[in-house]
mmCIF file of C-alpha atoms and ligand atoms in Angstrom:
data_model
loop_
_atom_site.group_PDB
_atom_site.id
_atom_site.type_symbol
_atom_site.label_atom_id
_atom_site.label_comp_id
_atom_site.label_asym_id
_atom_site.label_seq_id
_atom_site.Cartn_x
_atom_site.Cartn_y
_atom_site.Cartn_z
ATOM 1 C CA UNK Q 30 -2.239 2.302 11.978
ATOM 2 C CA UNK Q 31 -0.806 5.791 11.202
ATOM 3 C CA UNK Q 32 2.054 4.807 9.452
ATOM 4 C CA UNK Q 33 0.463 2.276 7.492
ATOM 5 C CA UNK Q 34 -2.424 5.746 6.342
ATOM 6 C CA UNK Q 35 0.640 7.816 5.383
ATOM 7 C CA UNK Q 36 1.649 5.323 2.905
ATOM 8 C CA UNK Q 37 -1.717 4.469 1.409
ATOM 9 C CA UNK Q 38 -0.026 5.533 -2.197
ATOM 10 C CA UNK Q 39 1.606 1.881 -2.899
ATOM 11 C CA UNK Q 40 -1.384 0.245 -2.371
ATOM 12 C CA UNK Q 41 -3.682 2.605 -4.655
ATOM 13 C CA UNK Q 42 -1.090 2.383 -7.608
ATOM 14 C CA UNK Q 43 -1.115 -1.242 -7.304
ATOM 15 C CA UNK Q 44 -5.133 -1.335 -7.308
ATOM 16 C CA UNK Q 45 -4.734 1.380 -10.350
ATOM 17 C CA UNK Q 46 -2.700 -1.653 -12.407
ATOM 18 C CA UNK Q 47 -4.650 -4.450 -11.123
ATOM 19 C CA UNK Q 48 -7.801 -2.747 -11.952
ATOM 20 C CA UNK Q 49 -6.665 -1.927 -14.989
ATOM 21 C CA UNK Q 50 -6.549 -5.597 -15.771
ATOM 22 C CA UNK Q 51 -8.934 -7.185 -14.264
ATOM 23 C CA UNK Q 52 -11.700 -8.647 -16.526
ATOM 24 C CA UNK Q 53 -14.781 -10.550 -14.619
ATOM 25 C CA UNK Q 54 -18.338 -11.105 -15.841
ATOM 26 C CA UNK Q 55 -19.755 -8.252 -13.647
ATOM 27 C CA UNK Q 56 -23.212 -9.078 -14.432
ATOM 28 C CA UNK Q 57 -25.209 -10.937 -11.716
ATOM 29 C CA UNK Q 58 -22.358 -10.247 -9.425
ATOM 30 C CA UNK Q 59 -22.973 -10.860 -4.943
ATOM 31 C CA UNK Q 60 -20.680 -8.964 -3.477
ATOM 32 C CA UNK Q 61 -19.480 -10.547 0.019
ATOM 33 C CA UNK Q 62 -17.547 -9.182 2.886
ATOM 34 C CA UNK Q 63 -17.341 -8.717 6.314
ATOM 35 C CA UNK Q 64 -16.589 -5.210 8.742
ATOM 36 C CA UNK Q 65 -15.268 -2.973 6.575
ATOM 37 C CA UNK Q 66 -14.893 -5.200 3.739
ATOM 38 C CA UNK Q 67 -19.183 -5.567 3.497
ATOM 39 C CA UNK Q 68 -19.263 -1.547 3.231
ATOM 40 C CA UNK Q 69 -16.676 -1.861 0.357
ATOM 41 C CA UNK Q 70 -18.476 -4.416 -1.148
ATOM 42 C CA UNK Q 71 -21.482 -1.775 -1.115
ATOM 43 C CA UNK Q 72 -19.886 0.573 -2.926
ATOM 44 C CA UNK Q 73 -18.492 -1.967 -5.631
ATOM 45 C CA UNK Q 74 -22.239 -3.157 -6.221
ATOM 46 C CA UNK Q 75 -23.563 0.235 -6.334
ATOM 47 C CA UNK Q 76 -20.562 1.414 -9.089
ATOM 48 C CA UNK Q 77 -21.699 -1.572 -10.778
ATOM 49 C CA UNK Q 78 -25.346 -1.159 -10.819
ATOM 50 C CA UNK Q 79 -24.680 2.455 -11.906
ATOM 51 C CA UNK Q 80 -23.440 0.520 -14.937
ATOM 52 C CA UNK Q 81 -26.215 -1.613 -15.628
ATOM 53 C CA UNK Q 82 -24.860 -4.822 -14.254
ATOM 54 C CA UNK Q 83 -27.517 -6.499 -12.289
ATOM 55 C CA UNK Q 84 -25.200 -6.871 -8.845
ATOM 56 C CA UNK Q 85 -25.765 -6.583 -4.730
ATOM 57 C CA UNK Q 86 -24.271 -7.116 -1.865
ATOM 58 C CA UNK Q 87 -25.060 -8.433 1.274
ATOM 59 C CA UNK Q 88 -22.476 -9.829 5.059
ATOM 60 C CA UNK Q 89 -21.076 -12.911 4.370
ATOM 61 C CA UNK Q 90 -22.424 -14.383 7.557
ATOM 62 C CA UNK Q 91 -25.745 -13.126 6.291
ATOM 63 C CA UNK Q 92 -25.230 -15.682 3.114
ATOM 64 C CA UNK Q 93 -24.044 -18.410 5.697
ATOM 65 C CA UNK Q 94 -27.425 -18.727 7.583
ATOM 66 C CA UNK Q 95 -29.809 -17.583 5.256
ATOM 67 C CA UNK Q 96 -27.976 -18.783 1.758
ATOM 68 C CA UNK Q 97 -31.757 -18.724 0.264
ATOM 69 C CA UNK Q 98 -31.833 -14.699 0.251
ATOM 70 C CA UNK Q 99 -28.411 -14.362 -2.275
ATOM 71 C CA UNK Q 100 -30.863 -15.444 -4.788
ATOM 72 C CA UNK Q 101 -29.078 -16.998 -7.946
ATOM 73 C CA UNK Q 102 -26.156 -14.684 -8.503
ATOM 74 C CA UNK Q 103 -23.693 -15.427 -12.141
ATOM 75 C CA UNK Q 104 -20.693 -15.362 -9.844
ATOM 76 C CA UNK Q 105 -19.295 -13.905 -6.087
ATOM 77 C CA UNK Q 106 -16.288 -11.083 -5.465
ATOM 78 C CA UNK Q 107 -15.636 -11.982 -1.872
ATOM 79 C CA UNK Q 108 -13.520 -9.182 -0.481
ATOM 80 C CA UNK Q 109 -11.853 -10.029 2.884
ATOM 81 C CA UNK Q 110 -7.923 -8.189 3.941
ATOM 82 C CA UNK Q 111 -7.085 -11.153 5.898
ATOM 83 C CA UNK Q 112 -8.118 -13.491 2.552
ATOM 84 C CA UNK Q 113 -9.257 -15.792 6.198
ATOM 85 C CA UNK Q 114 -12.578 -14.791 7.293
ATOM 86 C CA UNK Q 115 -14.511 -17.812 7.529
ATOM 87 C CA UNK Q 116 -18.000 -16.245 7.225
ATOM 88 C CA UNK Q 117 -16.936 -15.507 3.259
ATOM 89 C CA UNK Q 118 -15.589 -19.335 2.521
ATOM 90 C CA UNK Q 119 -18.114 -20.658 4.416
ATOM 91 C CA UNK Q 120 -20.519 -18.312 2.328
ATOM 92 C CA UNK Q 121 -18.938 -19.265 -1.401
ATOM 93 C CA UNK Q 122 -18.941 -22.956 -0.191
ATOM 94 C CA UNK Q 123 -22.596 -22.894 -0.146
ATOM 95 C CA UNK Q 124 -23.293 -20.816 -3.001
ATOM 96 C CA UNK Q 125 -20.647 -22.821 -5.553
ATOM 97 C CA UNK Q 126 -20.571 -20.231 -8.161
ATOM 98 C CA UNK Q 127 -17.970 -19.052 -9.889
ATOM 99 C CA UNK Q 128 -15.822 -16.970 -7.765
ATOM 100 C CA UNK Q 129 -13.144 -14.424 -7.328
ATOM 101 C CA UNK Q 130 -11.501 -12.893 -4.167
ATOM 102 C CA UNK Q 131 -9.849 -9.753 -3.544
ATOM 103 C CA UNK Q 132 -7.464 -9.677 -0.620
ATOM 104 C CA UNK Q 133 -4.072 -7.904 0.210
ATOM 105 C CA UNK Q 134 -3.018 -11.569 1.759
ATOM 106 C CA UNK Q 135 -0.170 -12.973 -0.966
ATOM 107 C CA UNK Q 136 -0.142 -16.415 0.830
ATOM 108 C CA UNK Q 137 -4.128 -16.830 -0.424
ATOM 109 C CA UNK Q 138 -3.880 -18.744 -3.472
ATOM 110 C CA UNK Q 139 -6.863 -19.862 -5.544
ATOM 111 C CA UNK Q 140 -8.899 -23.116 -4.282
ATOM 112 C CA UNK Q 141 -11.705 -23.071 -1.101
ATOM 113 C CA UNK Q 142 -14.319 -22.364 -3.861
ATOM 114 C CA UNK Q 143 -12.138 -19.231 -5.117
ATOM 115 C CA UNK Q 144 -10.869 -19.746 -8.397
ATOM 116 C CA UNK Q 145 -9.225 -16.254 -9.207
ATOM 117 C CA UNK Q 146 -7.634 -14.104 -6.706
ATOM 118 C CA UNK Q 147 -6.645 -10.800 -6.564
ATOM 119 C CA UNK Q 148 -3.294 -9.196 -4.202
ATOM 120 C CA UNK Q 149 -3.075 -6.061 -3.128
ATOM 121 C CA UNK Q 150 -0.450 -7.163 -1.376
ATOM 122 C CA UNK Q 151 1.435 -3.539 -1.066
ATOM 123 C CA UNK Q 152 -1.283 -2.350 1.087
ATOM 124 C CA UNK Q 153 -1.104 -4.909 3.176
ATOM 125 C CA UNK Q 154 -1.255 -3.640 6.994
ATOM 126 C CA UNK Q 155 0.255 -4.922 10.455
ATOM 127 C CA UNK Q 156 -2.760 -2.732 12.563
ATOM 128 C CA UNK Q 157 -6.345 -3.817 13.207
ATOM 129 C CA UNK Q 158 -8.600 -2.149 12.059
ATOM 130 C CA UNK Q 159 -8.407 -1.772 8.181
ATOM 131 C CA UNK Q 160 -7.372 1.444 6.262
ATOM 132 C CA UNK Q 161 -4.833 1.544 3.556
ATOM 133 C CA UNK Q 162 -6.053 -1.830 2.230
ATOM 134 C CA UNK Q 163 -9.872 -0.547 2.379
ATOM 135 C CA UNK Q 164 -8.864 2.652 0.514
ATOM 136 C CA UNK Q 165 -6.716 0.450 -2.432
ATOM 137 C CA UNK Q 166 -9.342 -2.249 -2.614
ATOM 138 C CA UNK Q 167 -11.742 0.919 -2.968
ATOM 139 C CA UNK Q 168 -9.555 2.330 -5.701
ATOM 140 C CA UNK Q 169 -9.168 -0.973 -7.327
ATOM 141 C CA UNK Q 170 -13.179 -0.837 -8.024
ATOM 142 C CA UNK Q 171 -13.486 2.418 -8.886
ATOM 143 C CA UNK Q 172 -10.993 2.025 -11.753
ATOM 144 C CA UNK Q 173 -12.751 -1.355 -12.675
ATOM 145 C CA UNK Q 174 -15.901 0.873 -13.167
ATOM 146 C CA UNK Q 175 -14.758 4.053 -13.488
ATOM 147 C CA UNK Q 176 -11.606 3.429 -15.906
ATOM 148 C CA UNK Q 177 -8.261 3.570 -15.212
ATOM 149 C CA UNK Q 178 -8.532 7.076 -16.593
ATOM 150 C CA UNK Q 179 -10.639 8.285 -13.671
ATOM 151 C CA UNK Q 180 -7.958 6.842 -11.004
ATOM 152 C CA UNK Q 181 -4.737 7.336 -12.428
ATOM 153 C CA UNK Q 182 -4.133 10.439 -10.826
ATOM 154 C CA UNK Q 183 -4.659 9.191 -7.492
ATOM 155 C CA UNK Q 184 -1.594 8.333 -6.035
ATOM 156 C CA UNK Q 185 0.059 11.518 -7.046
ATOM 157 C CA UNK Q 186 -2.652 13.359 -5.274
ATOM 158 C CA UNK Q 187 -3.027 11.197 -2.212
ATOM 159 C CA UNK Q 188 0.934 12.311 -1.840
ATOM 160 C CA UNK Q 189 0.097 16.148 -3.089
ATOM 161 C CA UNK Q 190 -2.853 16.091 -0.516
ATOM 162 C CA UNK Q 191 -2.028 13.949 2.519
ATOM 163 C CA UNK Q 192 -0.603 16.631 5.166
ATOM 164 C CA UNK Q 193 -3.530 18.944 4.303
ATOM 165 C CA UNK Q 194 -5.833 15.682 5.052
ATOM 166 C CA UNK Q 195 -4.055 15.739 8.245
ATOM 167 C CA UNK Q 196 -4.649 18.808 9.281
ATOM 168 C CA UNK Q 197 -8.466 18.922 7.800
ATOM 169 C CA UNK Q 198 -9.155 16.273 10.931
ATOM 170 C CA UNK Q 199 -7.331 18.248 13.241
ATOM 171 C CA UNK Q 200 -9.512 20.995 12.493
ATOM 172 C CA UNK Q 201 -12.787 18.632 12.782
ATOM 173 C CA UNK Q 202 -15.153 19.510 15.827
ATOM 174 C CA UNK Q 203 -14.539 17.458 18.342
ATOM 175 C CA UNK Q 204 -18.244 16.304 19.697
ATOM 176 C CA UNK Q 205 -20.907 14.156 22.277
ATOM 177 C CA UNK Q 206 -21.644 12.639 19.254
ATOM 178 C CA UNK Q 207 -20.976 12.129 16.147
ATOM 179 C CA UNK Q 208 -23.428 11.018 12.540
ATOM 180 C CA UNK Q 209 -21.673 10.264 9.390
ATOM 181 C CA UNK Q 210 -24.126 10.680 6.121
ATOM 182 C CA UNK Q 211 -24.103 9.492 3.036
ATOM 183 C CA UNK Q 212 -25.880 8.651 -0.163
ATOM 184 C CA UNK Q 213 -24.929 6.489 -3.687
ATOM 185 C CA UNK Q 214 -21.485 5.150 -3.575
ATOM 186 C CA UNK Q 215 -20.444 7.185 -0.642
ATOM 187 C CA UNK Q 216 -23.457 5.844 2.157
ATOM 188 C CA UNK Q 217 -20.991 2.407 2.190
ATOM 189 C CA UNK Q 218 -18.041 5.134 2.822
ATOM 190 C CA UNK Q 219 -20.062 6.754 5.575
ATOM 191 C CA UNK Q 220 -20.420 3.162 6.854
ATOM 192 C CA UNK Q 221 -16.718 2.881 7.209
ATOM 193 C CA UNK Q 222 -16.097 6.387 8.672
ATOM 194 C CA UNK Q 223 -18.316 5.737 11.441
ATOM 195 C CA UNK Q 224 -16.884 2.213 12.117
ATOM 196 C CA UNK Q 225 -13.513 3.847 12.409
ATOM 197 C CA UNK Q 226 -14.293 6.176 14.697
ATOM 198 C CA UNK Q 227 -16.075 3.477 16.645
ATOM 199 C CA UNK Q 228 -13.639 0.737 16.957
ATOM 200 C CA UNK Q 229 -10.602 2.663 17.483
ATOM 201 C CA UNK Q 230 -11.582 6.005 19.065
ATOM 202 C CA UNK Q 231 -15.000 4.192 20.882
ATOM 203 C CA UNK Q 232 -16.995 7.653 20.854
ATOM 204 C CA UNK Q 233 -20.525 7.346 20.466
ATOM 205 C CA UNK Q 234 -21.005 7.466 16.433
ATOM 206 C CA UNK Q 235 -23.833 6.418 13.538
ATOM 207 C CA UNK Q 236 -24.142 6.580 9.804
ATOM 208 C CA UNK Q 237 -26.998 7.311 8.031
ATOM 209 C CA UNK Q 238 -28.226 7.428 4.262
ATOM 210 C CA UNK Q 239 -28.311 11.082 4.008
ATOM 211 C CA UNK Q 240 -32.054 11.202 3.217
ATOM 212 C CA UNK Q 241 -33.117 8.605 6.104
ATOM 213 C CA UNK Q 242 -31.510 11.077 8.331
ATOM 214 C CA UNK Q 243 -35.119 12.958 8.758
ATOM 215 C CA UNK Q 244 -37.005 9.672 9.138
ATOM 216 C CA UNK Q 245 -36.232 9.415 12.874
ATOM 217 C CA UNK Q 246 -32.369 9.547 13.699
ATOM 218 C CA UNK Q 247 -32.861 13.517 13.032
ATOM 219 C CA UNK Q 248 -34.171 13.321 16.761
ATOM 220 C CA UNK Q 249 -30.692 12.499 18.433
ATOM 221 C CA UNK Q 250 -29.322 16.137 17.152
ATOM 222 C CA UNK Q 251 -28.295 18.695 19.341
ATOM 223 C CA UNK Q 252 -25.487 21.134 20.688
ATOM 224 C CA UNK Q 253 -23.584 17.970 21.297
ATOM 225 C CA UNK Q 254 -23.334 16.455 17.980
ATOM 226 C CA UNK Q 255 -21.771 16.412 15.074
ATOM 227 C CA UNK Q 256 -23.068 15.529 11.791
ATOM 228 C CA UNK Q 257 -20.451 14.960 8.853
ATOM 229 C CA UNK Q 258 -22.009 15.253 5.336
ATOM 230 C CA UNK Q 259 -20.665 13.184 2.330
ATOM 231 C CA UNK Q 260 -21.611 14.739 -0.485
ATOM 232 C CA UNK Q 261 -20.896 15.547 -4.024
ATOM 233 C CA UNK Q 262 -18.946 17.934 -5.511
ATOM 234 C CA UNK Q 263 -21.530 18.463 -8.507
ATOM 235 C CA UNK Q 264 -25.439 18.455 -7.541
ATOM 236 C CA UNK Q 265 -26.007 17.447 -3.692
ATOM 237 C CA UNK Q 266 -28.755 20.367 -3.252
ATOM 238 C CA UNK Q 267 -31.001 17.076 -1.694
ATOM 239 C CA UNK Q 268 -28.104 16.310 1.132
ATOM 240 C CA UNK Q 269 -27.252 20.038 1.850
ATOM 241 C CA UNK Q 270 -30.487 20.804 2.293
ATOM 242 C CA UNK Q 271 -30.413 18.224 5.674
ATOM 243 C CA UNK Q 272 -27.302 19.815 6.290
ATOM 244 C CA UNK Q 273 -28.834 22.919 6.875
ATOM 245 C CA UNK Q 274 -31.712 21.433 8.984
ATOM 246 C CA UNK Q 275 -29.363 19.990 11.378
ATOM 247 C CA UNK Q 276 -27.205 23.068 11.550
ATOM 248 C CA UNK Q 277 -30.562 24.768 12.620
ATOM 249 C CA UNK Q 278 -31.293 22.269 15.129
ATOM 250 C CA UNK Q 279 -27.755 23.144 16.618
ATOM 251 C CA UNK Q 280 -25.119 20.419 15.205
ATOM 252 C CA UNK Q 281 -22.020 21.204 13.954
ATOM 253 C CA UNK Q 282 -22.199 20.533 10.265
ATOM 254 C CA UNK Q 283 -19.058 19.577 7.972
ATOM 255 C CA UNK Q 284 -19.652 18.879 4.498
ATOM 256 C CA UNK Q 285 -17.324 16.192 2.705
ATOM 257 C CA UNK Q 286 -17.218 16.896 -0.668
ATOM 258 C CA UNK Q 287 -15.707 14.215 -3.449
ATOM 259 C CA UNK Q 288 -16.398 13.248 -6.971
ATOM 260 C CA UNK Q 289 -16.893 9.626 -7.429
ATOM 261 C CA UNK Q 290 -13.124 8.727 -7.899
ATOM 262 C CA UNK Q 291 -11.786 11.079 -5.315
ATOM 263 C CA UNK Q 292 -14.306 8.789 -2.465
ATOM 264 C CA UNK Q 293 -10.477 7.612 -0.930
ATOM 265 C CA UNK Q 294 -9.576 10.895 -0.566
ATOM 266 C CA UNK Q 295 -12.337 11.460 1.411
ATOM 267 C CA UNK Q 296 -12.359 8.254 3.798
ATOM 268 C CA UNK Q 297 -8.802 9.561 4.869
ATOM 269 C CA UNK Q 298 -9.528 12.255 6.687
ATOM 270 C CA UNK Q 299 -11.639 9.707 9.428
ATOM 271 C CA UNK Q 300 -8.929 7.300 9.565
ATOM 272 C CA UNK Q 301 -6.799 10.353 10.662
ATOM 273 C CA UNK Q 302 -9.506 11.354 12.717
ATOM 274 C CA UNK Q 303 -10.276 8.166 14.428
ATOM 275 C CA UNK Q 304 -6.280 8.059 14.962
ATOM 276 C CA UNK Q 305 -6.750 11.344 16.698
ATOM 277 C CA UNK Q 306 -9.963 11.088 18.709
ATOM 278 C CA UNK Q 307 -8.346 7.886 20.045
ATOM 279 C CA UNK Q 308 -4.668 9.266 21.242
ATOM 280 C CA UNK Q 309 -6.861 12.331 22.502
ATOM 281 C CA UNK Q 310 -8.824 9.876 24.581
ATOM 282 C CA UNK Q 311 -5.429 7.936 26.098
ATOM 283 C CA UNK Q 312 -6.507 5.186 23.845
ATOM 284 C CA UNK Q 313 -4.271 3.036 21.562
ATOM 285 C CA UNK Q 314 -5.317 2.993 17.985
ATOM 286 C CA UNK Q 315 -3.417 -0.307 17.571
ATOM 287 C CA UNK Q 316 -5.091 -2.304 20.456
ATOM 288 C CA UNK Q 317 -8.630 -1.524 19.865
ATOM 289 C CA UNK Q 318 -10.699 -3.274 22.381
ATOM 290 C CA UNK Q 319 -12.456 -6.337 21.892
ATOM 291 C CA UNK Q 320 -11.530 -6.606 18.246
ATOM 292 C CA UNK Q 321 -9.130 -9.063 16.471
ATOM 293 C CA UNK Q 322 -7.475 -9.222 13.087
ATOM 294 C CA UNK Q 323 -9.578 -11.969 11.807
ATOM 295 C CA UNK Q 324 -12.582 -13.179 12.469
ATOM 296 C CA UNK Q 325 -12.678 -17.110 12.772
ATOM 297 C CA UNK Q 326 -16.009 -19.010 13.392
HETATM 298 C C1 LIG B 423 -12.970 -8.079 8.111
HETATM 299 C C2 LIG B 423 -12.912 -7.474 9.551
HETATM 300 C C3 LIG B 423 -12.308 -6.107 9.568
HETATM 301 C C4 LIG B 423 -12.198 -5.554 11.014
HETATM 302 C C5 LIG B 423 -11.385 -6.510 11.831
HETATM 303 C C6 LIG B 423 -11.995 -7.879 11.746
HETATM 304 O O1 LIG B 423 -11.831 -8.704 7.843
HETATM 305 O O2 LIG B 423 -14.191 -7.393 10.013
HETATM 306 O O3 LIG B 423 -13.152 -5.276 8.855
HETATM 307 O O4 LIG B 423 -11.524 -4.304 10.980
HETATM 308 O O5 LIG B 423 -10.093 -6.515 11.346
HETATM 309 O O6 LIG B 423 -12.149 -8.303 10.410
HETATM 310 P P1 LIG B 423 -11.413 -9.226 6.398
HETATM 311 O O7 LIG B 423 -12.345 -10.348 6.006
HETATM 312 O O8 LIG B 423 -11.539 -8.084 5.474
HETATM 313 O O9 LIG B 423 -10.032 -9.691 6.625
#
């Protein structure tokens, strides 16, 4: 898992050129996924409603039993690492639209109702739980609907910035508990913070849409926790102002900020994070427990 986070800069400069490429109808787009790939497909519909496209997404396996609720979408972008889940063929079976996968797997070719694919195939990973190909994938959108303008830079600062990353985790509180909030594109980030802290360091961990945080979880703060705030750079007064509630009510608070195409930059931190909560806790991040690479029904 480590190794595979130190070299996330392949895989982004490969999603940079891929993105930079890719042309799709984005309009009346379902995006599918499972795990980690449902909270990237989150953020990819959000980026592209923020463009007008009419687009959501929603679990593959939530498709598979209730296909009625996907509504009549122009076309799917099933996201899956593996490029094996069954939840998401099963899914596009049902829905026969026009669809397109992305996937770091370069033996998935086009057919099983997907008739473009896309490989990011240098940041494909040997460990579990999913990081360097969630962050490229994520970089791959954001220059889709961001421009490739917006993500060039990335790689060069992912190798400028990733020691300091390192040591921003290390310098994390260490807590009972742990909330991850987020709002916009970066509530499907928060998603995938939490879920990396949970499978592979199994500490007691939530996210939240920043602004639900007061309707109820708010409760579960105290001494113990700690509350980690996505939010951005410009603006944000809304989500620091729950920062400051929690703070009050005796959490530790540590605000994330990132501009919309710097979001990888700050998923990394958790991965290293999770990596560390988990050797601190004699765990192995590679063997996380009762979790396999794929998912087959
Ligand atoms: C999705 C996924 C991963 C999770 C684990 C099991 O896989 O749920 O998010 O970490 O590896 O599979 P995929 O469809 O993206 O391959």
């Amino acid at each position: 898992m480590l190794d595979e986070v130190w070299q996330s800069g392949n895989g982004w400069a490969q999603a940079v050129e891929e993105g930079s490429r890719l042309d799709w109808s984005w309009d009346g787009v379902l995006f599918l996924g499972s795990g980690s790939s449902y909270h990237l497909a989150q953020v990819a519909a959000w980026l592209a409603r923020r463009k007008g496209y009419g687009a959501q997404a929603l679990p593959s396996g939530e498709v598979v039993l209730y296909p009625e609720v996907a509504g009549k979408p122009q076309s799917v972008v099933g996201i899956s690492r593996s490029g094996e889940t069954t939840e998401l063929f099963k899914a596009v079976e049902t829905l026969r639209v026009p669809a397109l996968l992305v996937t770091t797997n370069p033996r998935v070719e086009p057919g099983q109702g997907f008739e473009r694919v896309v490989v990011l195939d240098r940041a494909q990973e040997a460990a579990i739980v999913q990081t360097r190909s969630f962050t490229s994938a994520l970089v791959l959108f954001l220059t889709v609907f961001l421009g490739p303008e917006a993500t060039s830079g990335l790689p060069k600062l992912w190798e400028q910035q990733a020691p300091a990353l390192w040591q921003r985790a290390l310098a994390w509180p260490r807590a009972e508990r742990y909330f991850v909030l987020g709002t916009g594109p970066a509530w499907g980030i928060a998603q995938e913070a939490a879920l990396k802290l949970k499978e592979t360091a199994l500490v007691q961990v939530e996210s939240f849409h920043t602004l639900e945080f007061r309707h109820g979880p708010m409760s579960m703060v105290d001494e113990g926790t700690a509350v980690f705030l996505l939010v951005p750079e410009e603006g944000g007064e809304l989500e620091r102002a729950v920062g400051g509630e929690v703070a009050r009510l005796g959490a530790q608070v540590v605000e994330v900020a990132y501009r919309w195409n710097t979001l990888p930059l700050a998923l990394v931190p958790f991965q290293f994070l999770a990596h560390q909560l988990a050797t601190g806790r004699g765990l192995d991040p590679d063997q996380p427990r009762h979790l396999n690479y794929v998912v087959r029904l």
